[in-house]
XYZ file of C-alpha atoms in Angstrom:
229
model
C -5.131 51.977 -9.393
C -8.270 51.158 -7.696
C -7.126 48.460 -5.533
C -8.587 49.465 -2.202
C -5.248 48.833 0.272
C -3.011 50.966 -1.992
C -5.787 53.890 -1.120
C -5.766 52.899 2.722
C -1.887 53.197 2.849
C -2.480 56.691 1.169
C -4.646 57.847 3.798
C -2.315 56.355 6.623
C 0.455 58.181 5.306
C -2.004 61.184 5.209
C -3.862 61.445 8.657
C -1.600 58.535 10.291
C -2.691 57.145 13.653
C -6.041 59.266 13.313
C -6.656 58.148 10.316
C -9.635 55.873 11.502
C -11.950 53.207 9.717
C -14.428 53.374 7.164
C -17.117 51.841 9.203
C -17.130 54.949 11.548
C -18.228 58.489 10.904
C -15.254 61.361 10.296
C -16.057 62.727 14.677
C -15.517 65.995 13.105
C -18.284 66.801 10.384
C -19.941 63.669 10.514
C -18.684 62.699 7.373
C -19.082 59.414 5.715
C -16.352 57.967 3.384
C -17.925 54.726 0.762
C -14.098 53.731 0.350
C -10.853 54.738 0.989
C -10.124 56.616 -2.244
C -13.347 58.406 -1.212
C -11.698 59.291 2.267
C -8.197 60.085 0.053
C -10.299 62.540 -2.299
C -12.751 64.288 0.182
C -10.934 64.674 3.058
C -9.413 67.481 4.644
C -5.561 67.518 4.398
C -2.633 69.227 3.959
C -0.825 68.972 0.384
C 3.160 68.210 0.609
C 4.100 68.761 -3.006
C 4.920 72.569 -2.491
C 4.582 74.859 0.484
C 1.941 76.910 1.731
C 2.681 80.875 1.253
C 0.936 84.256 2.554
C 2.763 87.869 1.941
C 2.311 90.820 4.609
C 2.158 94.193 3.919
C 2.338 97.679 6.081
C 3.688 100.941 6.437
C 5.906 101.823 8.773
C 7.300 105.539 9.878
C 10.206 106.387 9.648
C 11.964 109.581 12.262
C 11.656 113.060 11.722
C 14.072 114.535 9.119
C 16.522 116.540 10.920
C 17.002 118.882 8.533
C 13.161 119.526 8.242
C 11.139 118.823 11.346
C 8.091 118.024 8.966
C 9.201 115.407 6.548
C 8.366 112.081 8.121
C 9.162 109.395 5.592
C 6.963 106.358 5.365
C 8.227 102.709 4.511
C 6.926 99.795 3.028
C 7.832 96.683 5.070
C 6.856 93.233 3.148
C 7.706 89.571 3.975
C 6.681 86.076 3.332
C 5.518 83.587 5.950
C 6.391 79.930 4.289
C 5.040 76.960 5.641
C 6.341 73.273 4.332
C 4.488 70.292 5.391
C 6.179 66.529 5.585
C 4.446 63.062 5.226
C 6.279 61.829 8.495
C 4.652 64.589 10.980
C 7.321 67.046 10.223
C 6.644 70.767 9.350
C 8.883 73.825 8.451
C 8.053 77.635 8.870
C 10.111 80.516 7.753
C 9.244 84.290 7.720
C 11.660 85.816 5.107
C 11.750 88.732 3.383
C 12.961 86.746 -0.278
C 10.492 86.550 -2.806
C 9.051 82.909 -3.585
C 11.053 81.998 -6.036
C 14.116 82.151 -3.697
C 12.411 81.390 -0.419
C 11.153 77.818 -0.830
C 15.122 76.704 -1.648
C 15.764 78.101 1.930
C 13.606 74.744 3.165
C 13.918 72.281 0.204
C 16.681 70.588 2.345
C 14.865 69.258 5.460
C 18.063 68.247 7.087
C 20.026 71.057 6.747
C 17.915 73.841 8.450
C 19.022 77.051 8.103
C 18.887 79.104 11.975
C 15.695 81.290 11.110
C 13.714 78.734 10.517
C 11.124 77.060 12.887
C 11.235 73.235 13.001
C 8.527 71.069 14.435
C 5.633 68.448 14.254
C 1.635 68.992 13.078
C -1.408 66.749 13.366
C -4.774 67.467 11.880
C -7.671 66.884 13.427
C -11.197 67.258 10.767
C -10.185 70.572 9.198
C -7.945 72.090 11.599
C -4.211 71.362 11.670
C -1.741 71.937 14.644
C 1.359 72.984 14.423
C 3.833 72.560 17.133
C 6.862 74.374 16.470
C 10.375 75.535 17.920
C 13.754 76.978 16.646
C 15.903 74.489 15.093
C 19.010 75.370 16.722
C 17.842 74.700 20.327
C 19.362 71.498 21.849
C 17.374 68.314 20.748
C 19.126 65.626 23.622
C 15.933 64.683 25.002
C 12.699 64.580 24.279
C 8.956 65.270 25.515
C 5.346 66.012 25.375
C 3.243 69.290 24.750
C -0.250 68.600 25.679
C -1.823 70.828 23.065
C -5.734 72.191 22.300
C -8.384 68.954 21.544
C -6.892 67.020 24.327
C -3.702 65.516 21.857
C -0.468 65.081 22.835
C 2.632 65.839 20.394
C 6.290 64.442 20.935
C 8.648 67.769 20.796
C 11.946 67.798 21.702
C 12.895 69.690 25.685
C 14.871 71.906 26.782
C 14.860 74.116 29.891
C 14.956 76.981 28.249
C 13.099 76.927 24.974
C 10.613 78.889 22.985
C 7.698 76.815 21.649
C 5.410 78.451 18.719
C 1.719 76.948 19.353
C -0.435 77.043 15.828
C -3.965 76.132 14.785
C -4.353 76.786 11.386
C -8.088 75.393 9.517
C -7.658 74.171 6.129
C -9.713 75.590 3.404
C -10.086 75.458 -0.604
C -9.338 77.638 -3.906
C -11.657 77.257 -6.427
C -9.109 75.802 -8.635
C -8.161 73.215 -5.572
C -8.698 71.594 -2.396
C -6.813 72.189 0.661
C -5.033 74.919 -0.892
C -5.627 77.458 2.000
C -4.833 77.569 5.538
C -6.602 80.645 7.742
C -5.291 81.399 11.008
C -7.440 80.379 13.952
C -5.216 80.326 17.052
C -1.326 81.435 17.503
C 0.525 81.487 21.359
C 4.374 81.840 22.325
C 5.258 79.770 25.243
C 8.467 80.720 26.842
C 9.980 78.408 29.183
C 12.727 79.530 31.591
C 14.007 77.923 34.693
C 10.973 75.447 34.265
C 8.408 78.057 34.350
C 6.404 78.615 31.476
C 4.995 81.913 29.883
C 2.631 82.281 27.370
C 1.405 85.439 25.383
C -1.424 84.987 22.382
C -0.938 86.452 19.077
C -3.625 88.769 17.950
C -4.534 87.585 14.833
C -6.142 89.874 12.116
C -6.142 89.574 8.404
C -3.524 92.722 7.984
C -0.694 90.726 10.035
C -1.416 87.015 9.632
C -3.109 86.666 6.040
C -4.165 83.369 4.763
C -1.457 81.303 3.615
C -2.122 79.631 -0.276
C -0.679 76.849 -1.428
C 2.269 76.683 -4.308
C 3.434 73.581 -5.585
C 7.560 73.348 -5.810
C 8.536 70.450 -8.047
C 11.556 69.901 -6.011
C 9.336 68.826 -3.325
C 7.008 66.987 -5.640
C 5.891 63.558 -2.965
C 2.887 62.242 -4.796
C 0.704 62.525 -7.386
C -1.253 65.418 -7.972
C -4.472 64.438 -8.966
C -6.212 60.514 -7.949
C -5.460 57.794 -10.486
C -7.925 57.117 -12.959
C-alpha cells in the first residue's frame, strides 16, 4: 500500500497531464509534496465517488387574484444543481427540481444522458476547476478547441450552432472532509450562431448559485475513500 508508483498512477488518474513531478513546486500555492501519497492526500481535487450538490431557494409572485385585486400569492421555487465528476476528464451537470435521493439516478448512467443534462470536460488547475460544458443532444461529428481562462485549451465537441456553459468553480473543504465544496468563482454562456459567438456572464451571488457540497452515491463508488494504511 505504500509502494510509491501505485500512488503516482493515483495522482495521474487525478490531475492527469498536469499532474507534474515531485521535484518541482505545486505553480499554484507553492506547495511542496515529500512523495506521491503526500501529493494524493494534500492536494486539491475533485472527489468522484458521489456528486457534488447545492439547493436554491426564492420566492416568486404570483398575478393578481382576479377575484380580489389585492391577494397576490407568493411561491416557493426550489431546485437542485448536481454536478458529477469522471476520472477520464468527463463531467455531468443537471439542474432538477427532484430531491437527491432521485436526482443522482438521473446521471448514474454516463452513457445514456438524459436531454436536460449538460455534458462536458473539466481540468483543475491548483484549487480551481474548469468546467467546460454543453447540451448533450447537440451534434458531436466533429470536434474542437475552447481556449478557456489560465491560457488551457480543452477538446469539446463543434457545432455551428451550439451553446457552450463556461465554469470556474474553486474547490474548498468541510470540516468533516477535503474537497467537499466547490464555490462559484466565474460562470459565462457563449452562444454561437452562424460562426459568431456571444457571450453574457452570470452574476453570481450566494442566493442564486450557492456552494455546491459533496454527497457520496455508492453506485458511483470509483476508489477508496480514505488512503491505505
Amino acid at each position: 500500500a505504500r509502494d510509491e508508483e501505485l500512488w503516482r498512477l493515483a495522482c495521474v488518474k487525478v490531475w492527469g497531464l498536469s499532474v507534474g513531478t515531485l521535484d518541482a513546486q505545486d505553480a499554484e500555492n507553492s506547495t511542496v509534496y515529500y512523495s506521491w501519497r503526500d501529493m494524493f492526500i494534500r492536494r486539491e481535487r475533485v472527489n468522484f465517488s458521489g456528486c457534488y450538490i447545492s439547493k436554491t431557494t426564492y420566492l416568486r409572485m404570483g398575478e393578481n387574484s382576479f377575484q380580489d385585486q389585492f391577494y397576490r400569492p407568493v411561491q416557493l421555487v426550489e431546485y437542485y444543481r448536481y454536478i458529477r465528476f469522471m476520472p477520464d476528464g468527463k463531467v455531468l451537470m443537471m439542474t432538477s427540481a427532484d430531491e437527491p435521493s432521485q436526482g443522482v439516478t438521473k446521471i448514474r448512467n454516463v452513457h445514456n444522458i438524459r436531454p436536460d443534462v449538460l455534458r462536458g470536460r473539466y481540468r483543475l488547475f491548483g484549487d480551481t476547476v474548469t468546467l467546460v460544458l454543453q447540451k448533450s443532444s447537440q451534434s458531436r461529428a466533429t470536434t474542437g478547441h475552447v481556449r478557456q481562462r489560465r491560457g488551457s485549451v480543452m477538446p469539446l465537441d463543434e457545432d455551428s450552432n451550439a451553446t457552450q456553459f463556461l465554469i470556474e468553480l474553486r474547490i474548498g473543504h468541510s470540516p468533516k472532509r477535503r474537497c467537499a465544496q466547490l464555490v462559484w468563482s466565474h460562470y459565462t454562456l457563449v452562444q454561437k450562431r452562424n460562426k459568431v459567438d456571444t457571450s453574457s456572464e452570470f452574476d453570481l451571488t450566494d442566493a442564486k448559485y450557492p456552494s455546491l457540497c459533496f454527497s457520496p452515491v455508492k453506485s458511483y463508488h470509483l476508489d477508496a475513500d480514505a488512503p491505505l494504511v
